[in-house]
Structure formats: C-alpha cells, structure tokens
PDB file of C-alpha atoms and ligand atoms in Angstrom:
ATOM      1  CA  MET A  11     -11.708  91.922 -80.948  1.00 98.00           C
ATOM      2  CA  LYS A  12     -15.198  93.558 -80.836  1.00 98.00           C
ATOM      3  CA  LEU A  13     -15.274  96.978 -79.198  1.00 98.00           C
ATOM      4  CA  ILE A  14     -18.463  98.334 -77.521  1.00 98.00           C
ATOM      5  CA  ARG A  15     -19.299 101.456 -75.562  1.00 98.00           C
ATOM      6  CA  TYR A  16     -22.214 101.429 -73.102  1.00 98.00           C
ATOM      7  CA  GLY A  17     -24.119 103.896 -70.771  1.00 98.00           C
ATOM      8  CA  ASN A  18     -26.096 107.024 -70.989  1.00 97.00           C
ATOM      9  CA  PRO A  19     -25.467 109.333 -74.005  1.00 96.00           C
ATOM     10  CA  GLY A  20     -22.309 111.182 -73.511  1.00 94.00           C
ATOM     11  CA  GLU A  21     -21.346 109.157 -70.515  1.00 97.00           C
ATOM     12  CA  GLU A  22     -20.447 105.829 -72.357  1.00 98.00           C
ATOM     13  CA  GLN A  23     -17.880 103.447 -70.874  1.00 98.00           C
ATOM     14  CA  PRO A  24     -15.576 101.128 -73.062  1.00 98.00           C
ATOM     15  CA  GLY A  25     -16.396  97.509 -73.047  1.00 98.00           C
ATOM     16  CA  LEU A  26     -15.625  94.391 -75.188  1.00 98.00           C
ATOM     17  CA  LEU A  27     -17.861  91.785 -76.778  1.00 98.00           C
ATOM     18  CA  LEU A  28     -16.079  88.516 -76.147  1.00 97.00           C
ATOM     19  CA  ALA A  29     -16.184  85.558 -78.595  1.00 95.00           C
ATOM     20  CA  ASP A  30     -18.471  83.544 -76.107  1.00 94.00           C
ATOM     21  CA  GLY A  31     -21.001  86.425 -76.224  1.00 95.00           C
ATOM     22  CA  ARG A  32     -20.236  87.946 -72.900  1.00 96.00           C
ATOM     23  CA  ARG A  33     -20.032  91.780 -72.804  1.00 98.00           C
ATOM     24  CA  ILE A  34     -17.513  93.069 -70.320  1.00 98.00           C
ATOM     25  CA  ASP A  35     -16.808  96.418 -68.906  1.00 98.00           C
ATOM     26  CA  ALA A  36     -13.303  97.625 -69.871  1.00 98.00           C
ATOM     27  CA  SER A  37     -13.351 100.875 -68.052  1.00 97.00           C
ATOM     28  CA  ALA A  38     -10.492  99.517 -65.931  1.00 97.00           C
ATOM     29  CA  PHE A  39      -8.459  99.721 -69.157  1.00 97.00           C
ATOM     30  CA  GLY A  40      -8.689 103.430 -68.521  1.00 95.00           C
ATOM     31  CA  GLU A  41      -9.120 104.899 -72.113  1.00 97.00           C
ATOM     32  CA  ASP A  42     -12.049 105.657 -74.311  1.00 98.00           C
ATOM     33  CA  TYR A  43     -12.125 104.659 -77.890  1.00 98.00           C
ATOM     34  CA  ASN A  44     -10.998 107.852 -79.432  1.00 98.00           C
ATOM     35  CA  GLU A  45      -8.457 109.594 -81.562  1.00 98.00           C
ATOM     36  CA  GLU A  46      -5.687 109.187 -78.947  1.00 98.00           C
ATOM     37  CA  PHE A  47      -6.586 105.479 -78.378  1.00 98.00           C
ATOM     38  CA  PHE A  48      -6.503 104.506 -81.915  1.00 98.00           C
ATOM     39  CA  GLY A  49      -3.401 106.568 -82.747  1.00 98.00           C
ATOM     40  CA  GLY A  50      -1.509 105.385 -79.786  1.00 98.00           C
ATOM     41  CA  ASP A  51      -1.676 101.591 -80.617  1.00 97.00           C
ATOM     42  CA  GLY A  52      -4.604 101.317 -78.386  1.00 98.00           C
ATOM     43  CA  LEU A  53      -5.954  98.150 -80.159  1.00 98.00           C
ATOM     44  CA  GLN A  54      -2.745  96.230 -79.319  1.00 98.00           C
ATOM     45  CA  ARG A  55      -2.598  97.647 -75.740  1.00 98.00           C
ATOM     46  CA  LEU A  56      -6.320  96.713 -75.298  1.00 98.00           C
ATOM     47  CA  ALA A  57      -5.808  93.165 -76.551  1.00 98.00           C
ATOM     48  CA  ALA A  58      -2.880  92.750 -74.086  1.00 98.00           C
ATOM     49  CA  TRP A  59      -5.174  94.193 -71.331  1.00 98.00           C
ATOM     50  CA  ALA A  60      -7.898  91.673 -72.260  1.00 98.00           C
ATOM     51  CA  ALA A  61      -5.781  88.800 -72.354  1.00 97.00           C
ATOM     52  CA  THR A  62      -5.095  89.164 -68.623  1.00 97.00           C
ATOM     53  CA  HIS A  63      -8.220  90.866 -67.502  1.00 97.00           C
ATOM     54  CA  ALA A  64     -11.254  89.938 -69.588  1.00 96.00           C
ATOM     55  CA  ALA A  65     -12.005  86.793 -67.742  1.00 95.00           C
ATOM     56  CA  GLY A  66     -12.391  88.640 -64.336  1.00 95.00           C
ATOM     57  CA  ALA A  67     -13.849  91.792 -65.784  1.00 97.00           C
ATOM     58  CA  PRO A  68     -17.411  92.638 -64.728  1.00 97.00           C
ATOM     59  CA  THR A  69     -20.241  91.650 -67.161  1.00 98.00           C
ATOM     60  CA  ILE A  70     -22.405  94.362 -68.577  1.00 97.00           C
ATOM     61  CA  PRO A  71     -25.959  93.693 -67.622  1.00 94.00           C
ATOM     62  CA  ASP A  72     -28.615  92.955 -70.403  1.00 92.00           C
ATOM     63  CA  GLY A  73     -30.629  95.881 -71.320  1.00 93.00           C
ATOM     64  CA  VAL A  74     -27.911  98.479 -70.839  1.00 97.00           C
ATOM     65  CA  ARG A  75     -27.821 100.999 -73.601  1.00 98.00           C
ATOM     66  CA  LEU A  76     -25.161 100.737 -76.258  1.00 98.00           C
ATOM     67  CA  GLY A  77     -23.511 103.895 -77.494  1.00 98.00           C
ATOM     68  CA  PRO A  78     -21.501 104.250 -80.757  1.00 98.00           C
ATOM     69  CA  PRO A  79     -18.623 101.936 -80.459  1.00 98.00           C
ATOM     70  CA  ILE A  80     -16.150 104.905 -80.856  1.00 98.00           C
ATOM     71  CA  ALA A  81     -15.955 108.376 -79.336  1.00 98.00           C
ATOM     72  CA  ARG A  82     -16.979 111.360 -81.588  1.00 98.00           C
ATOM     73  CA  PRO A  83     -14.464 111.315 -84.418  1.00 98.00           C
ATOM     74  CA  SER A  84     -12.970 114.331 -86.194  1.00 98.00           C
ATOM     75  CA  LYS A  85     -14.881 113.384 -89.279  1.00 98.00           C
ATOM     76  CA  ILE A  86     -17.455 111.234 -90.908  1.00 98.00           C
ATOM     77  CA  VAL A  87     -16.862 110.858 -94.595  1.00 98.00           C
ATOM     78  CA  CYS A  88     -19.365 109.357 -96.734  1.00 98.00           C
ATOM     79  CA  VAL A  89     -19.222 107.921-100.168  1.00 97.00           C
ATOM     80  CA  GLY A  90     -22.254 108.570-102.346  1.00 93.00           C
ATOM     81  CA  LEU A  91     -23.640 106.234-105.093  1.00 91.00           C
ATOM     82  CA  ASN A  92     -21.111 103.592-104.469  1.00 95.00           C
ATOM     83  CA  TYR A  93     -23.363 100.645-105.520  1.00 92.00           C
ATOM     84  CA  ALA A  94     -24.158 100.673-109.263  1.00 83.00           C
ATOM     85  CA  ASP A  95     -27.841  99.733-108.819  1.00 79.00           C
ATOM     86  CA  HIS A  96     -28.376 102.401-106.019  1.00 80.00           C
ATOM     87  CA  ALA A  97     -26.961 105.025-108.482  1.00 78.00           C
ATOM     88  CA  ARG A  98     -29.447 103.817-111.201  1.00 78.00           C
ATOM     89  CA  GLU A  99     -32.469 103.860-108.680  1.00 75.00           C
ATOM     90  CA  SER A 100     -31.493 107.405-107.773  1.00 77.00           C
ATOM     91  CA  GLY A 101     -31.476 108.451-111.345  1.00 81.00           C
ATOM     92  CA  ALA A 102     -27.754 109.358-111.169  1.00 82.00           C
ATOM     93  CA  GLU A 103     -24.916 108.258-113.347  1.00 84.00           C
ATOM     94  CA  ILE A 104     -22.399 105.629-112.297  1.00 86.00           C
ATOM     95  CA  PRO A 105     -19.605 107.803-110.772  1.00 89.00           C
ATOM     96  CA  SER A 106     -16.158 107.580-112.358  1.00 92.00           C
ATOM     97  CA  GLU A 107     -14.524 108.690-109.142  1.00 95.00           C
ATOM     98  CA  PRO A 108     -15.913 108.241-105.504  1.00 96.00           C
ATOM     99  CA  ILE A 109     -18.281 110.979-104.672  1.00 95.00           C
ATOM    100  CA  LEU A 110     -17.627 112.199-101.157  1.00 97.00           C
ATOM    101  CA  PHE A 111     -19.698 114.174 -98.617  1.00 97.00           C
ATOM    102  CA  PHE A 112     -19.625 114.891 -94.873  1.00 97.00           C
ATOM    103  CA  LYS A 113     -22.051 114.023 -92.190  1.00 98.00           C
ATOM    104  CA  ALA A 114     -21.851 116.206 -89.035  1.00 98.00           C
ATOM    105  CA  THR A 115     -20.183 114.228 -86.223  1.00 98.00           C
ATOM    106  CA  SER A 116     -23.056 115.455 -83.870  1.00 98.00           C
ATOM    107  CA  SER A 117     -25.415 113.055 -85.715  1.00 98.00           C
ATOM    108  CA  LEU A 118     -23.647 110.033 -84.242  1.00 98.00           C
ATOM    109  CA  THR A 119     -25.741 107.890 -82.035  1.00 98.00           C
ATOM    110  CA  GLY A 120     -26.094 104.410 -80.515  1.00 98.00           C
ATOM    111  CA  PRO A 121     -27.140 101.430 -82.637  1.00 98.00           C
ATOM    112  CA  ASN A 122     -30.650 101.071 -81.083  1.00 98.00           C
ATOM    113  CA  ASP A 123     -31.431 104.732 -80.082  1.00 98.00           C
ATOM    114  CA  PRO A 124     -34.631 106.092 -81.714  1.00 98.00           C
ATOM    115  CA  VAL A 125     -34.263 108.072 -84.927  1.00 98.00           C
ATOM    116  CA  VAL A 126     -35.668 111.448 -84.687  1.00 98.00           C
ATOM    117  CA  ILE A 127     -37.484 112.883 -87.785  1.00 98.00           C
ATOM    118  CA  PRO A 128     -36.126 116.308 -87.979  1.00 97.00           C
ATOM    119  CA  ARG A 129     -38.397 119.405 -87.563  1.00 96.00           C
ATOM    120  CA  GLY A 130     -40.254 120.050 -90.807  1.00 94.00           C
ATOM    121  CA  SER A 131     -39.039 116.854 -92.436  1.00 95.00           C
ATOM    122  CA  GLU A 132     -41.284 114.808 -94.775  1.00 96.00           C
ATOM    123  CA  LYS A 133     -38.631 112.676 -96.458  1.00 98.00           C
ATOM    124  CA  THR A 134     -36.488 110.840 -93.829  1.00 98.00           C
ATOM    125  CA  ASP A 135     -34.964 107.780 -95.563  1.00 98.00           C
ATOM    126  CA  TRP A 136     -32.725 104.941 -94.680  1.00 98.00           C
ATOM    127  CA  GLU A 137     -29.273 103.566 -95.871  1.00 98.00           C
ATOM    128  CA  VAL A 138     -27.633 100.415 -94.525  1.00 98.00           C
ATOM    129  CA  GLU A 139     -23.847 100.810 -94.983  1.00 98.00           C
ATOM    130  CA  LEU A 140     -20.464  99.283 -94.105  1.00 98.00           C
ATOM    131  CA  ALA A 141     -18.440 101.864 -92.270  1.00 98.00           C
ATOM    132  CA  ILE A 142     -14.599 101.806 -91.912  1.00 98.00           C
ATOM    133  CA  VAL A 143     -12.824 103.144 -88.815  1.00 98.00           C
ATOM    134  CA  ILE A 144      -9.409 104.577 -89.391  1.00 98.00           C
ATOM    135  CA  GLY A 145      -6.651 103.276 -87.054  1.00 98.00           C
ATOM    136  CA  LYS A 146      -3.732 105.173 -88.318  1.00 98.00           C
ATOM    137  CA  LYS A 147      -3.228 108.805 -89.594  1.00 98.00           C
ATOM    138  CA  ALA A 148      -3.699 108.542 -93.477  1.00 98.00           C
ATOM    139  CA  GLY A 149      -2.360 111.201 -95.926  1.00 98.00           C
ATOM    140  CA  TYR A 150      -1.466 110.470 -99.493  1.00 98.00           C
ATOM    141  CA  VAL A 151      -1.833 106.578 -98.831  1.00 98.00           C
ATOM    142  CA  GLU A 152      -1.260 104.075-101.606  1.00 98.00           C
ATOM    143  CA  GLU A 153      -3.927 101.531-102.114  1.00 98.00           C
ATOM    144  CA  ALA A 154      -1.429  98.739-101.378  1.00 98.00           C
ATOM    145  CA  ASP A 155      -0.791 100.324 -97.822  1.00 98.00           C
ATOM    146  CA  ALA A 156      -4.410 101.183 -97.049  1.00 98.00           C
ATOM    147  CA  LYS A 157      -5.282  98.292 -94.898  1.00 96.00           C
ATOM    148  CA  GLU A 158      -2.557  99.329 -92.380  1.00 97.00           C
ATOM    149  CA  HIS A 159      -4.838 102.443 -91.729  1.00 98.00           C
ATOM    150  CA  VAL A 160      -7.965 100.502 -90.907  1.00 98.00           C
ATOM    151  CA  ALA A 161      -8.781  99.854 -87.251  1.00 98.00           C
ATOM    152  CA  GLY A 162     -11.973  97.965 -88.086  1.00 98.00           C
ATOM    153  CA  TYR A 163     -15.504  97.993 -89.336  1.00 98.00           C
ATOM    154  CA  ALA A 164     -18.986  98.746 -87.982  1.00 98.00           C
ATOM    155  CA  LEU A 165     -22.496  98.804 -89.112  1.00 98.00           C
ATOM    156  CA  HIS A 166     -23.994 102.194 -89.976  1.00 98.00           C
ATOM    157  CA  ASN A 167     -27.375 103.560 -90.926  1.00 98.00           C
ATOM    158  CA  ASP A 168     -26.788 106.781 -92.983  1.00 98.00           C
ATOM    159  CA  TYR A 169     -30.139 108.452 -92.428  1.00 98.00           C
ATOM    160  CA  SER A 170     -30.956 111.020 -95.016  1.00 98.00           C
ATOM    161  CA  GLU A 171     -33.571 113.752 -95.386  1.00 98.00           C
ATOM    162  CA  ARG A 172     -34.050 113.866 -99.083  1.00 97.00           C
ATOM    163  CA  ALA A 173     -35.637 117.170 -99.441  1.00 97.00           C
ATOM    164  CA  PHE A 174     -32.917 118.832 -97.152  1.00 97.00           C
ATOM    165  CA  GLN A 175     -30.318 116.902 -99.261  1.00 97.00           C
ATOM    166  CA  MET A 176     -31.573 117.719-102.702  1.00 95.00           C
ATOM    167  CA  GLU A 177     -34.264 120.413-102.794  1.00 96.00           C
ATOM    168  CA  ARG A 178     -32.724 123.098-100.653  1.00 95.00           C
ATOM    169  CA  GLY A 179     -29.679 124.119-102.605  1.00 94.00           C
ATOM    170  CA  GLY A 180     -25.961 123.470-102.166  1.00 92.00           C
ATOM    171  CA  GLN A 181     -24.490 120.184-100.930  1.00 94.00           C
ATOM    172  CA  TRP A 182     -25.858 117.001 -99.539  1.00 96.00           C
ATOM    173  CA  VAL A 183     -24.612 117.690 -96.003  1.00 97.00           C
ATOM    174  CA  LYS A 184     -27.953 119.368 -94.952  1.00 97.00           C
ATOM    175  CA  GLY A 185     -29.849 116.193 -95.376  1.00 98.00           C
ATOM    176  CA  LYS A 186     -27.282 113.919 -93.790  1.00 98.00           C
ATOM    177  CA  SER A 187     -26.274 115.731 -90.524  1.00 98.00           C
ATOM    178  CA  CYS A 188     -29.503 115.887 -88.351  1.00 98.00           C
ATOM    179  CA  ASP A 189     -29.287 114.564 -84.726  1.00 98.00           C
ATOM    180  CA  THR A 190     -29.635 110.798 -84.570  1.00 98.00           C
ATOM    181  CA  PHE A 191     -28.831 110.425 -88.241  1.00 98.00           C
ATOM    182  CA  ALA A 192     -25.681 108.236 -87.762  1.00 98.00           C
ATOM    183  CA  PRO A 193     -26.383 105.204 -85.643  1.00 98.00           C
ATOM    184  CA  LEU A 194     -23.179 103.288 -85.549  1.00 98.00           C
ATOM    185  CA  GLY A 195     -22.519  99.723 -84.007  1.00 98.00           C
ATOM    186  CA  PRO A 196     -23.367  97.711 -82.035  1.00 98.00           C
ATOM    187  CA  PHE A 197     -19.599  97.001 -82.079  1.00 98.00           C
ATOM    188  CA  LEU A 198     -16.471  97.772 -83.928  1.00 98.00           C
ATOM    189  CA  ALA A 199     -14.901  94.638 -85.276  1.00 98.00           C
ATOM    190  CA  THR A 200     -11.178  94.622 -85.896  1.00 98.00           C
ATOM    191  CA  PRO A 201     -10.290  93.403 -89.405  1.00 98.00           C
ATOM    192  CA  ASP A 202      -9.182  89.901 -88.259  1.00 97.00           C
ATOM    193  CA  GLU A 203     -12.913  89.198 -87.020  1.00 97.00           C
ATOM    194  CA  LEU A 204     -14.453  89.893 -90.345  1.00 94.00           C
ATOM    195  CA  GLY A 205     -12.610  88.278 -93.323  1.00 91.00           C
ATOM    196  CA  ASP A 206     -12.948  90.037 -96.626  1.00 97.00           C
ATOM    197  CA  PRO A 207     -14.850  93.347 -96.372  1.00 98.00           C
ATOM    198  CA  HIS A 208     -16.119  93.000 -99.881  1.00 97.00           C
ATOM    199  CA  GLN A 209     -18.028  89.766 -99.489  1.00 97.00           C
ATOM    200  CA  LEU A 210     -20.522  90.847 -96.768  1.00 98.00           C
ATOM    201  CA  LYS A 211     -24.302  90.488 -96.941  1.00 98.00           C
ATOM    202  CA  LEU A 212     -26.118  93.688 -95.796  1.00 98.00           C
ATOM    203  CA  TRP A 213     -29.842  94.209 -95.273  1.00 98.00           C
ATOM    204  CA  LEU A 214     -32.462  96.486 -93.956  1.00 98.00           C
ATOM    205  CA  LYS A 215     -36.169  96.098 -93.134  1.00 98.00           C
ATOM    206  CA  VAL A 216     -38.848  98.634 -92.412  1.00 98.00           C
ATOM    207  CA  ASN A 217     -41.793  97.219 -90.031  1.00 98.00           C
ATOM    208  CA  GLY A 218     -40.457  93.805 -90.940  1.00 98.00           C
ATOM    209  CA  GLU A 219     -40.485  94.214 -94.778  1.00 98.00           C
ATOM    210  CA  THR A 220     -37.153  93.735 -96.511  1.00 98.00           C
ATOM    211  CA  ARG A 221     -36.180  97.043 -98.347  1.00 98.00           C
ATOM    212  CA  GLN A 222     -32.404  96.490 -98.832  1.00 97.00           C
ATOM    213  CA  ASP A 223     -30.762  93.035 -99.421  1.00 97.00           C
ATOM    214  CA  SER A 224     -27.370  93.173-101.067  1.00 96.00           C
ATOM    215  CA  SER A 225     -23.659  92.523-100.716  1.00 96.00           C
ATOM    216  CA  THR A 226     -20.590  94.638-100.295  1.00 96.00           C
ATOM    217  CA  ALA A 227     -19.376  92.772-103.358  1.00 94.00           C
ATOM    218  CA  GLN A 228     -21.445  95.135-105.349  1.00 93.00           C
ATOM    219  CA  MET A 229     -19.485  98.204-104.332  1.00 95.00           C
ATOM    220  CA  ILE A 230     -17.869 100.181-107.141  1.00 95.00           C
ATOM    221  CA  PHE A 231     -15.066 101.387-105.107  1.00 97.00           C
ATOM    222  CA  GLY A 232     -13.538  98.994-102.389  1.00 97.00           C
ATOM    223  CA  VAL A 233     -12.099  99.645 -99.057  1.00 98.00           C
ATOM    224  CA  PRO A 234      -8.281 100.145-100.160  1.00 98.00           C
ATOM    225  CA  GLU A 235      -9.477 102.364-103.105  1.00 98.00           C
ATOM    226  CA  LEU A 236     -11.587 104.571-100.687  1.00 98.00           C
ATOM    227  CA  VAL A 237      -9.006 105.016 -97.918  1.00 98.00           C
ATOM    228  CA  SER A 238      -6.305 105.871-100.545  1.00 98.00           C
ATOM    229  CA  TYR A 239      -8.545 108.164-102.496  1.00 98.00           C
ATOM    230  CA  ILE A 240      -9.926 110.102 -99.682  1.00 98.00           C
ATOM    231  CA  SER A 241      -6.487 110.576 -98.235  1.00 98.00           C
ATOM    232  CA  GLN A 242      -5.462 112.392-101.383  1.00 98.00           C
ATOM    233  CA  PHE A 243      -7.841 115.364-100.239  1.00 98.00           C
ATOM    234  CA  MET A 244      -7.663 115.319 -96.524  1.00 98.00           C
ATOM    235  CA  THR A 245      -5.711 113.724 -93.734  1.00 98.00           C
ATOM    236  CA  LEU A 246      -7.781 110.824 -92.110  1.00 98.00           C
ATOM    237  CA  LEU A 247      -7.148 110.752 -88.354  1.00 98.00           C
ATOM    238  CA  PRO A 248      -7.454 107.705 -86.044  1.00 98.00           C
ATOM    239  CA  GLY A 249     -11.143 107.228 -85.211  1.00 98.00           C
ATOM    240  CA  ASP A 250     -12.362 108.790 -88.301  1.00 98.00           C
ATOM    241  CA  VAL A 251     -15.253 107.100 -89.980  1.00 98.00           C
ATOM    242  CA  ILE A 252     -15.669 106.424 -93.751  1.00 98.00           C
ATOM    243  CA  SER A 253     -19.167 105.148 -94.755  1.00 98.00           C
ATOM    244  CA  THR A 254     -18.894 103.273 -97.917  1.00 98.00           C
ATOM    245  CA  GLY A 255     -22.260 103.850 -99.491  1.00 97.00           C
ATOM    246  CA  THR A 256     -25.600 102.039 -99.664  1.00 96.00           C
ATOM    247  CA  PRO A 257     -27.163  99.390-102.010  1.00 95.00           C
ATOM    248  CA  PRO A 258     -30.554  99.597-103.702  1.00 94.00           C
ATOM    249  CA  GLY A 259     -33.772  99.808-101.784  1.00 95.00           C
ATOM    250  CA  VAL A 260     -33.889 103.239-100.171  1.00 95.00           C
ATOM    251  CA  GLY A 261     -37.247 104.884 -99.877  1.00 95.00           C
ATOM    252  CA  LEU A 262     -36.355 107.510-102.435  1.00 93.00           C
ATOM    253  CA  GLY A 263     -36.018 104.596-105.134  1.00 90.00           C
ATOM    254  CA  PHE A 264     -39.669 103.492-104.870  1.00 93.00           C
ATOM    255  CA  ASP A 265     -42.404 104.669-107.235  1.00 92.00           C
ATOM    256  CA  PRO A 266     -43.800 106.641-105.526  1.00 96.00           C
ATOM    257  CA  PRO A 267     -41.093 107.203-102.827  1.00 96.00           C
ATOM    258  CA  VAL A 268     -41.744 105.866 -99.387  1.00 97.00           C
ATOM    259  CA  PHE A 269     -40.382 107.686 -96.455  1.00 98.00           C
ATOM    260  CA  LEU A 270     -40.358 107.155 -92.633  1.00 98.00           C
ATOM    261  CA  LYS A 271     -43.027 108.230 -90.195  1.00 97.00           C
ATOM    262  CA  PRO A 272     -43.363 108.220 -86.402  1.00 97.00           C
ATOM    263  CA  GLY A 273     -44.030 104.527 -85.142  1.00 98.00           C
ATOM    264  CA  ASP A 274     -42.002 102.901 -87.863  1.00 98.00           C
ATOM    265  CA  GLU A 275     -39.473 100.304 -86.913  1.00 98.00           C
ATOM    266  CA  VAL A 276     -36.113 100.012 -88.834  1.00 98.00           C
ATOM    267  CA  GLU A 277     -33.840  96.960 -88.589  1.00 98.00           C
ATOM    268  CA  LEU A 278     -30.594  96.467 -90.392  1.00 98.00           C
ATOM    269  CA  GLY A 279     -27.431  94.429 -90.329  1.00 98.00           C
ATOM    270  CA  VAL A 280     -24.173  93.796 -92.070  1.00 98.00           C
ATOM    271  CA  GLU A 281     -22.828  90.130 -91.937  1.00 98.00           C
ATOM    272  CA  GLY A 282     -20.307  89.884 -89.132  1.00 98.00           C
ATOM    273  CA  LEU A 283     -21.131  93.319 -87.730  1.00 98.00           C
ATOM    274  CA  GLY A 284     -24.349  92.554 -85.823  1.00 98.00           C
ATOM    275  CA  SER A 285     -27.667  94.326 -86.281  1.00 98.00           C
ATOM    276  CA  GLN A 286     -29.329  97.574 -85.277  1.00 98.00           C
ATOM    277  CA  ARG A 287     -32.954  98.458 -84.503  1.00 98.00           C
ATOM    278  CA  GLN A 288     -34.382 101.986 -84.472  1.00 98.00           C
ATOM    279  CA  SER A 289     -37.858 103.198 -83.571  1.00 98.00           C
ATOM    280  CA  VAL A 290     -38.811 106.357 -85.535  1.00 98.00           C
ATOM    281  CA  VAL A 291     -40.047 109.129 -83.475  1.00 98.00           C
ATOM    282  CA  ALA A 292     -41.328 112.736 -84.239  1.00 97.00           C
ATOM    283  CA  TRP A 293     -39.266 115.902 -83.504  1.00 95.00           C
ATOM    284  CA  GLY A 294     -40.016 117.329 -80.193  1.00 90.00           C
ATOM    285  CA  ASP A 295     -41.577 114.064 -78.705  1.00 81.00           C
TER     286      ASP A 295
HETATM  287 ZN1  LIG B 314     -25.058 106.867 -97.675  1.00 67.99          ZN
END
C-alpha cells in the first residue's frame, strides 16, 4: 500500500495511491495516519477497508496539495554521516557507531511545499534521504526482529542550516529543526511495495543540476541495525521517523560550499518512493 495525506496544512485527510496511479480519498476509513493508527494494526485494517472500498472511493483531484504521509510523530530521529563518502566530504571520520540527532517534529512539511530559508540564514543546504516509519513500539529490539517494527518507507529531504548546525555551539539540532526543513513523502510505501531498502537509487538536483546521485547500498548502517541500535537508547513509538543519512553531494561538500538562495528549485527522489520538488523562498515572504 501507498499512503498519502492531502489538503491544507494541519487539515490533511488520509488517502491512498493505488497501483493504477489513482489517488483516492480514504477519509471514510475514519482515521488519520498517526501513532494510534500504526500501533493499532491500522495498516492491516486499512488494507481490509481498501479491498472493499477503494474502487468506489472518491478520486482526489489533480493539483491538490499533498501533506506529509503521516501525522506529526513523537520523534524524528536522524542518522549522521551514514554514507562513507559523505562523511569524507564533510571532513569527518567514518563513525564506528551510528551518530544520532533529532529534528523538531514541527519541521515536518509536505513533499512539494516551499522550503523557507530561516531568518538570518546564509547556509541552507539539502540532504536526500531514505526515511523509515516505525509501525510497532520498539524498545531493545534485536536486529533479527527489527523489520517487524517497520511500517514502511518514505522520501525525506533533511534540510540543514550549516551555520546553525556547526557554528553556534552545542548539538546539530539547531540547524535541522527550522520550519519546512523536513519535507516527507509524497507517500509512505509499505515494505512489500519496495523490495530491499538497501538497493535503492537516490538523487537530488538543484535548478536541474544533479548534486546527489547514489544508492542506499552505500549506507554504513542498514535498516535493521539502525532500528535495533536506536531502540537501545529510546523507545521508538508507532509513527516515529528515522532518517537514515545522506550520500555525498551536499552544498557543504563543494569547494567553495554552495548554499540555497530564494528562487532555487530543489528536486529529489528515492527509487520506489516517488519524488519531491521544493521552491526556495526567503523568510517573511
Ligand atoms: Zn541528514
């Protein structure tokens, strides 16, 4: 299944993207895609609902805004420097254990919403990533059992303000949490839709020029390791997001570095998870 949410920010309705490409309204199912939904076997119940109701459900008109495919989660946990080449371009060492940081859940936004350069920012940067959505509460999970805790996957752009992240003291969270810095979607794909999450091409372009072009095969720590590892330090709740890190080609890695400015267009995708497009706008516009 491919889950979508559509409508105005904060008023999104649930929907489904069907195999034939039709987008249907699933509001008659009666639940948003949130912690309660994922934790209460919502995916199985939604599949049963779709089997009898999808054919007759209203079609979502073209041009309607897509929101993030899940309601605001309890956590967005990100993994830093999880591609060896990206660690090198950042001048960092290859991590021996996953590096974790948080992104404020208020940064979550729709896949094609504009990205707002924060007030006072000069170093807004892009990061195409594969995101995991947790389907079942996870605490002290073994790697072998990790996939039972995964609801599915989605495309994520882990926008980052490099000065806020690295020049303002303390942790990375300051540079990762600005409003609009977490476009997610266009859809959440359940694992059966995707095949091996460690064999997916991922790419990002700025103004039509390719900046990132890699494969999740380059990840240092894979999906089972990450779910298990993170669950040793915190309880992952249904609907939580883990963003698995970005490959080389971020603006910070260029010499001299290249950052986003108002008017730029960012496009990105992960194989099997669709694509996003964000227009870059100035704060206050
Ligand atoms: Zn990242």
